[in-house]
Short mmCIF file of C-alpha atoms in Angstrom, two decimals:
data_model
loop_
_atom_site.label_atom_id
_atom_site.label_comp_id
_atom_site.label_asym_id
_atom_site.label_seq_id
_atom_site.Cartn_x
_atom_site.Cartn_y
_atom_site.Cartn_z
CA MET A 1 5.19 15.36 -16.82
CA ALA A 2 8.78 13.46 -17.03
CA PHE A 3 8.29 9.96 -15.89
CA ALA A 4 9.19 9.42 -12.09
CA THR A 5 8.28 6.13 -10.30
CA ARG A 6 9.28 4.79 -6.32
CA PHE A 7 9.65 1.99 -4.42
CA ALA A 8 7.81 2.05 -1.41
CA PRO A 9 8.82 -0.44 1.29
CA SER A 10 7.88 -0.28 5.04
CA PRO A 11 10.70 -0.89 7.83
CA THR A 12 8.68 -4.05 9.46
CA GLY A 13 11.10 -6.58 8.43
CA TRP A 14 14.43 -7.41 6.34
CA LEU A 15 13.67 -6.69 2.48
CA HIS A 16 14.12 -10.14 0.62
CA LYS A 17 14.38 -11.23 -2.99
CA GLY A 18 11.29 -9.82 -4.02
CA HIS A 19 11.87 -6.25 -2.81
CA ALA A 20 14.89 -6.50 -4.84
CA TYR A 21 13.30 -7.33 -7.86
CA SER A 22 10.44 -4.38 -7.48
CA ALA A 23 13.16 -1.82 -6.57
CA LEU A 24 15.82 -2.78 -9.50
CA VAL A 25 12.35 -3.02 -12.21
CA ALA A 26 11.48 0.84 -11.26
CA PHE A 27 14.90 1.32 -11.09
CA ARG A 28 16.02 0.49 -14.27
CA ALA A 29 12.67 2.21 -15.83
CA ALA A 30 13.56 5.48 -14.09
CA GLN A 31 16.99 5.35 -15.67
CA VAL A 32 15.81 3.83 -19.49
CA ALA A 33 12.94 6.73 -19.56
CA SER A 34 15.57 9.22 -17.83
CA GLY A 35 13.42 10.27 -15.68
CA ARG A 36 13.33 9.95 -11.26
CA PHE A 37 13.43 7.01 -8.88
CA LEU A 38 12.32 7.78 -5.32
CA LEU A 39 12.40 5.56 -2.37
CA ARG A 40 9.48 6.36 0.48
CA ILE A 41 9.99 5.34 3.36
CA GLU A 42 6.25 3.93 4.46
CA ASP A 43 6.28 3.76 8.26
CA THR A 44 2.77 4.15 9.18
CA ASP A 45 2.19 1.53 11.26
CA PHE A 46 5.01 2.65 14.33
CA THR A 47 3.63 -0.37 15.96
CA ARG A 48 5.43 -2.87 13.62
CA CYS A 49 8.29 -0.64 11.79
CA ARG A 50 11.62 -0.44 13.96
CA PRO A 51 15.06 1.73 13.03
CA GLU A 52 17.31 -1.25 12.17
CA PHE A 53 14.94 -2.47 9.32
CA GLU A 54 14.45 0.70 7.81
CA ALA A 55 18.75 1.02 7.87
CA GLY A 56 18.73 -2.87 6.49
CA ILE A 57 16.66 -0.83 3.85
CA TYR A 58 18.84 1.50 2.59
CA GLU A 59 22.04 -0.62 3.13
CA ASP A 60 20.36 -3.24 0.68
CA LEU A 61 19.35 -0.97 -2.07
CA ARG A 62 22.78 0.42 -2.48
CA TRP A 63 24.75 -2.71 -2.29
CA LEU A 64 22.10 -3.80 -5.23
CA GLY A 65 23.75 -0.71 -6.84
CA ILE A 66 20.08 1.54 -6.57
CA GLU A 67 19.96 5.38 -6.39
CA TRP A 68 17.62 7.52 -5.26
CA GLU A 69 16.47 11.45 -4.60
CA THR A 70 16.88 12.47 -1.55
CA PRO A 71 15.51 13.59 1.19
CA VAL A 72 13.67 10.40 1.44
CA LEU A 73 10.22 10.67 2.59
CA ARG A 74 9.06 9.76 6.01
CA GLN A 75 5.49 8.74 6.08
CA SER A 76 5.62 9.24 9.46
CA GLU A 77 7.07 12.96 9.27
CA HIS A 78 3.54 13.64 7.33
CA ARG A 79 0.78 11.92 9.66
CA PRO A 80 -1.18 15.74 9.13
CA ASP A 81 -1.18 15.94 5.46
CA TYR A 82 -2.99 12.39 5.40
CA GLU A 83 -5.26 12.88 8.44
CA ALA A 84 -6.51 16.01 6.38
CA ALA A 85 -7.07 13.76 3.48
CA ILE A 86 -9.73 11.11 5.66
CA GLY A 87 -11.37 14.45 7.28
CA ARG A 88 -12.04 15.95 4.27
CA LEU A 89 -13.76 12.69 3.06
CA ARG A 90 -15.42 12.30 6.56
CA ASP A 91 -16.31 15.98 5.79
CA ILE A 92 -17.52 14.77 2.10
CA GLY A 93 -19.63 11.83 3.84
CA VAL A 94 -17.99 8.37 2.14
CA LEU A 95 -16.12 7.48 5.66
CA TYR A 96 -18.06 5.54 8.75
CA ARG A 97 -16.91 4.58 11.86
CA CYS A 98 -16.37 0.34 12.17
CA PHE A 99 -16.43 -0.81 15.62
CA ARG A 100 -16.45 -4.51 14.56
CA THR A 101 -13.15 -7.01 15.76
CA ARG A 102 -11.33 -8.79 12.89
CA LYS A 103 -13.19 -11.45 14.24
CA GLU A 104 -16.62 -10.15 14.11
CA LEU A 105 -16.06 -9.58 10.51
CA MET A 106 -14.67 -13.11 10.33
CA ALA A 107 -18.31 -14.40 11.69
CA LEU A 108 -19.97 -11.89 9.52
CA ALA A 109 -18.33 -13.35 5.74
CA GLY A 110 -18.53 -17.09 7.27
CA VAL A 111 -14.77 -17.61 7.44
CA ALA A 112 -13.15 -19.27 10.38
CA PRO A 113 -11.82 -17.14 13.06
CA ASN A 114 -8.11 -18.60 12.80
CA ALA A 115 -7.98 -18.46 8.73
CA GLY A 116 -4.73 -16.58 7.50
CA ASP A 117 -5.65 -14.08 4.92
CA PRO A 118 -6.88 -10.90 6.34
CA LYS A 119 -8.39 -9.98 2.65
CA ASP A 120 -11.58 -12.43 3.87
CA ALA A 121 -12.43 -9.41 7.12
CA GLN A 122 -11.16 -7.01 4.92
CA ALA A 123 -13.69 -7.45 1.65
CA PHE A 124 -16.68 -6.40 4.08
CA ALA A 125 -19.49 -3.61 3.02
CA GLY A 126 -22.11 -3.52 6.08
CA GLY A 127 -21.59 0.21 6.53
CA PRO A 128 -21.96 1.68 9.98
CA ILE A 129 -24.08 0.52 12.61
CA PRO A 130 -27.33 2.52 14.31
CA GLU A 131 -26.27 5.98 15.45
CA VAL A 132 -27.76 5.22 19.06
CA GLU A 133 -24.91 2.02 19.04
CA GLU A 134 -22.45 4.43 17.65
CA VAL A 135 -23.17 6.89 20.61
CA ALA A 136 -22.96 4.13 22.79
CA LEU A 137 -19.35 2.84 21.84
CA LEU A 138 -17.89 5.96 21.35
CA ALA A 139 -18.48 6.90 25.13
CA GLU A 140 -17.52 4.18 26.31
CA GLY A 141 -14.44 4.76 24.16
CA ARG A 142 -14.25 2.17 21.83
CA PRO A 143 -11.41 1.46 19.16
CA PHE A 144 -12.62 2.03 15.83
CA ALA A 145 -11.52 2.56 12.08
CA TRP A 146 -13.04 4.43 9.44
CA ARG A 147 -13.92 2.55 6.42
CA LEU A 148 -14.80 3.85 2.96
CA SER A 149 -18.38 3.60 2.25
CA LEU A 150 -18.85 2.59 -1.53
CA THR A 151 -22.05 3.08 -1.29
CA ALA A 152 -21.36 6.60 -0.06
CA ALA A 153 -18.37 6.88 -3.08
CA ARG A 154 -20.50 5.41 -5.48
CA GLU A 155 -23.41 7.82 -4.92
CA ARG A 156 -20.18 11.02 -4.99
CA LEU A 157 -18.87 9.88 -8.08
CA GLY A 158 -22.13 8.65 -9.86
CA GLY A 159 -20.93 5.53 -10.19
CA PHE A 160 -17.46 3.64 -11.11
CA GLU A 161 -17.61 2.55 -14.13
CA GLN A 162 -15.92 6.14 -15.62
CA LEU A 163 -13.06 5.46 -13.63
CA THR A 164 -9.92 4.09 -15.40
CA TRP A 165 -6.44 3.54 -15.38
CA THR A 166 -3.52 2.43 -18.50
CA GLU A 167 -1.61 -0.13 -17.12
CA GLU A 168 1.38 -1.11 -18.74
CA GLY A 169 3.37 -4.58 -19.00
CA ALA A 170 2.99 -7.83 -21.27
CA SER A 171 -0.91 -6.98 -21.80
CA PRO A 172 -0.98 -2.85 -21.26
CA ASP A 173 -4.84 -2.04 -21.89
CA VAL A 174 -7.28 0.49 -19.70
CA ARG A 175 -8.74 -0.93 -16.81
CA HIS A 176 -11.85 -0.08 -15.45
CA ALA A 177 -12.37 -0.02 -11.44
CA THR A 178 -13.95 -2.51 -9.54
CA PRO A 179 -13.64 -1.88 -5.65
CA GLU A 180 -16.44 -4.38 -4.74
CA THR A 181 -14.19 -6.45 -4.18
CA LEU A 182 -12.20 -4.71 -1.16
CA GLY A 183 -15.36 -3.69 0.17
CA ASP A 184 -15.52 -0.87 2.94
CA MET A 185 -11.73 -0.81 3.06
CA VAL A 186 -9.82 0.74 6.28
CA VAL A 187 -8.36 4.29 5.82
CA GLY A 188 -7.52 4.85 8.94
CA ARG A 189 -7.95 3.52 13.14
CA LYS A 190 -8.28 5.24 15.96
CA ASP A 191 -5.57 4.03 17.46
CA ILE A 192 -2.57 4.54 14.75
CA GLY A 193 -3.81 6.46 12.21
CA ALA A 194 -3.86 6.51 8.70
CA GLY A 195 -3.11 3.51 6.84
CA TYR A 196 -1.51 2.19 3.75
CA VAL A 197 -3.78 3.06 0.91
CA ILE A 198 -4.54 6.77 1.43
CA ALA A 199 -1.47 7.73 2.52
CA SER A 200 0.52 6.04 -0.89
CA VAL A 201 -2.24 7.83 -2.57
CA VAL A 202 -1.47 10.92 -0.92
CA ASP A 203 1.66 10.99 -1.08
CA ASP A 204 2.13 9.57 -4.90
CA ALA A 205 0.52 13.17 -5.63
CA ARG A 206 2.70 14.82 -3.01
CA GLN A 207 5.78 13.45 -5.13
CA GLY A 208 4.63 14.12 -8.81
CA ILE A 209 4.67 9.73 -9.69
CA THR A 210 3.71 9.70 -12.99
CA HIS A 211 4.15 5.73 -12.68
CA VAL A 212 3.66 3.53 -10.35
CA ILE A 213 5.45 -0.08 -10.36
CA ARG A 214 5.27 -3.31 -8.11
CA GLY A 215 4.39 -6.69 -7.81
CA GLU A 216 0.85 -8.41 -9.17
CA ASP A 217 -0.58 -9.55 -6.19
CA LEU A 218 -1.21 -5.59 -5.52
CA ALA A 219 -3.01 -5.16 -8.69
CA GLU A 220 -6.45 -5.42 -7.21
CA LEU A 221 -5.56 -2.69 -5.26
CA THR A 222 -5.70 0.11 -7.62
CA SER A 223 -8.70 -0.11 -7.56
CA MET A 224 -9.60 1.52 -4.79
CA GLN A 225 -6.81 3.64 -5.07
CA ARG A 226 -8.70 4.82 -8.12
CA VAL A 227 -11.78 5.43 -6.31
CA LEU A 228 -9.77 7.34 -3.07
CA GLN A 229 -7.83 9.92 -6.23
CA ALA A 230 -11.48 10.84 -7.74
CA LEU A 231 -13.03 11.53 -4.46
CA LEU A 232 -9.43 13.62 -3.35
CA ASP A 233 -9.02 15.15 -6.96
CA LEU A 234 -5.66 13.83 -6.90
CA PRO A 235 -3.86 12.89 -10.57
CA THR A 236 -3.93 9.38 -12.08
CA PRO A 237 -0.50 7.34 -12.61
CA VAL A 238 -0.10 5.12 -15.31
CA TYR A 239 0.75 1.86 -13.83
CA ARG A 240 2.76 -1.62 -13.87
CA HIS A 241 2.34 -4.47 -12.50
CA HIS A 242 5.09 -6.95 -12.58
CA GLY A 243 5.36 -10.61 -11.69
CA LEU A 244 6.21 -12.25 -8.77
CA VAL A 245 9.10 -14.00 -7.38
CA LEU A 246 8.55 -17.53 -5.68
CA ASP A 247 9.60 -19.79 -3.96
CA GLU A 248 10.70 -23.69 -4.31
CA THR A 249 7.06 -24.31 -3.98
CA GLY A 250 5.40 -21.42 -5.75
CA LYS A 251 4.80 -19.67 -3.04
CA ARG A 252 5.49 -15.79 -3.41
CA LEU A 253 8.24 -14.29 -0.57
CA ALA A 254 6.54 -12.50 1.75
CA LYS A 255 8.13 -11.18 5.62
CA ARG A 256 5.87 -13.02 7.28
CA ASP A 257 6.71 -16.21 6.33
CA SER A 258 10.44 -14.95 6.98
CA SER A 259 11.89 -15.84 3.04
CA THR A 260 15.37 -15.16 3.02
CA SER A 261 16.64 -11.45 3.31
CA LEU A 262 18.92 -9.85 1.28
CA LYS A 263 21.05 -9.25 4.36
CA ALA A 264 21.14 -13.14 4.95
CA LEU A 265 22.34 -13.72 0.71
CA ARG A 266 25.00 -11.30 1.35
CA GLU A 267 26.29 -11.89 4.59
CA GLY A 268 26.30 -15.72 3.25
CA GLY A 269 28.19 -14.58 0.72
CA MET A 270 26.20 -13.90 -2.19
CA SER A 271 26.82 -10.86 -4.88
CA ALA A 272 24.69 -8.27 -6.02
CA ALA A 273 25.18 -9.25 -9.49
CA GLN A 274 24.90 -13.05 -8.62
CA LEU A 275 21.66 -11.81 -7.32
CA ILE A 276 21.11 -9.76 -10.37
CA SER A 277 21.45 -12.69 -12.96
CA GLU A 278 19.66 -14.95 -10.83
CA LEU A 279 16.43 -12.78 -10.69
CA GLY A 280 16.42 -12.48 -14.69
CA LEU A 281 17.61 -8.96 -14.61
#
């Protein structure tokens, strides 16, 4: 299969240097392999996505000299496909409704309610509540999330030990899935529908992505995506997790920390060539 990779930002803020690095690494890998480079707009969370941020993505990538195939896939236009995937997981018995709030999950994990890392609440594997309670909460119209039961998934797949993927990069090897570190992950919510994890798995298969190239901060997530691929009978790409661009304190750049945007750098007079040189590319 011909090499195909993608850059898949969410339009929830302005792109920063870390995004530039990841997009350039993936784009250049596609060029070296004479393969395909795709841009995907991962706008499943309509509560946070904004049109101006999506327009900014296109502007930033053009400024960097990156070209991509058209038309661009926008996840907001394919919600029925992700809901169908959730429905399939529900039909095979590996999902359950979770009515617990973030505060309740933090308390169960023994974490302070104001803790900053949402993963503390995510690594939960408590399973569903009793059926009588679930029926009552549904009757009240209480919001809920669909969680993937690792216990049910393990039984369905006959264990996770056989789930592997090829990891390229500085230390290439074959990795084994260890989804337990993430707990029973949320794959969708009643209010906003399917989430990033399942949508990205569906779209990687839809678009024929052979290589997922992204930051090492997402490496842990690969185990969960590998489980979903197995449950949904989807192909497994090769993965390459690159190092991150850090700020002066050694912390990774992030939208939520208001890291300096590419837009601001451009308006401040920096050229794309200067940024590419600064990134070591």
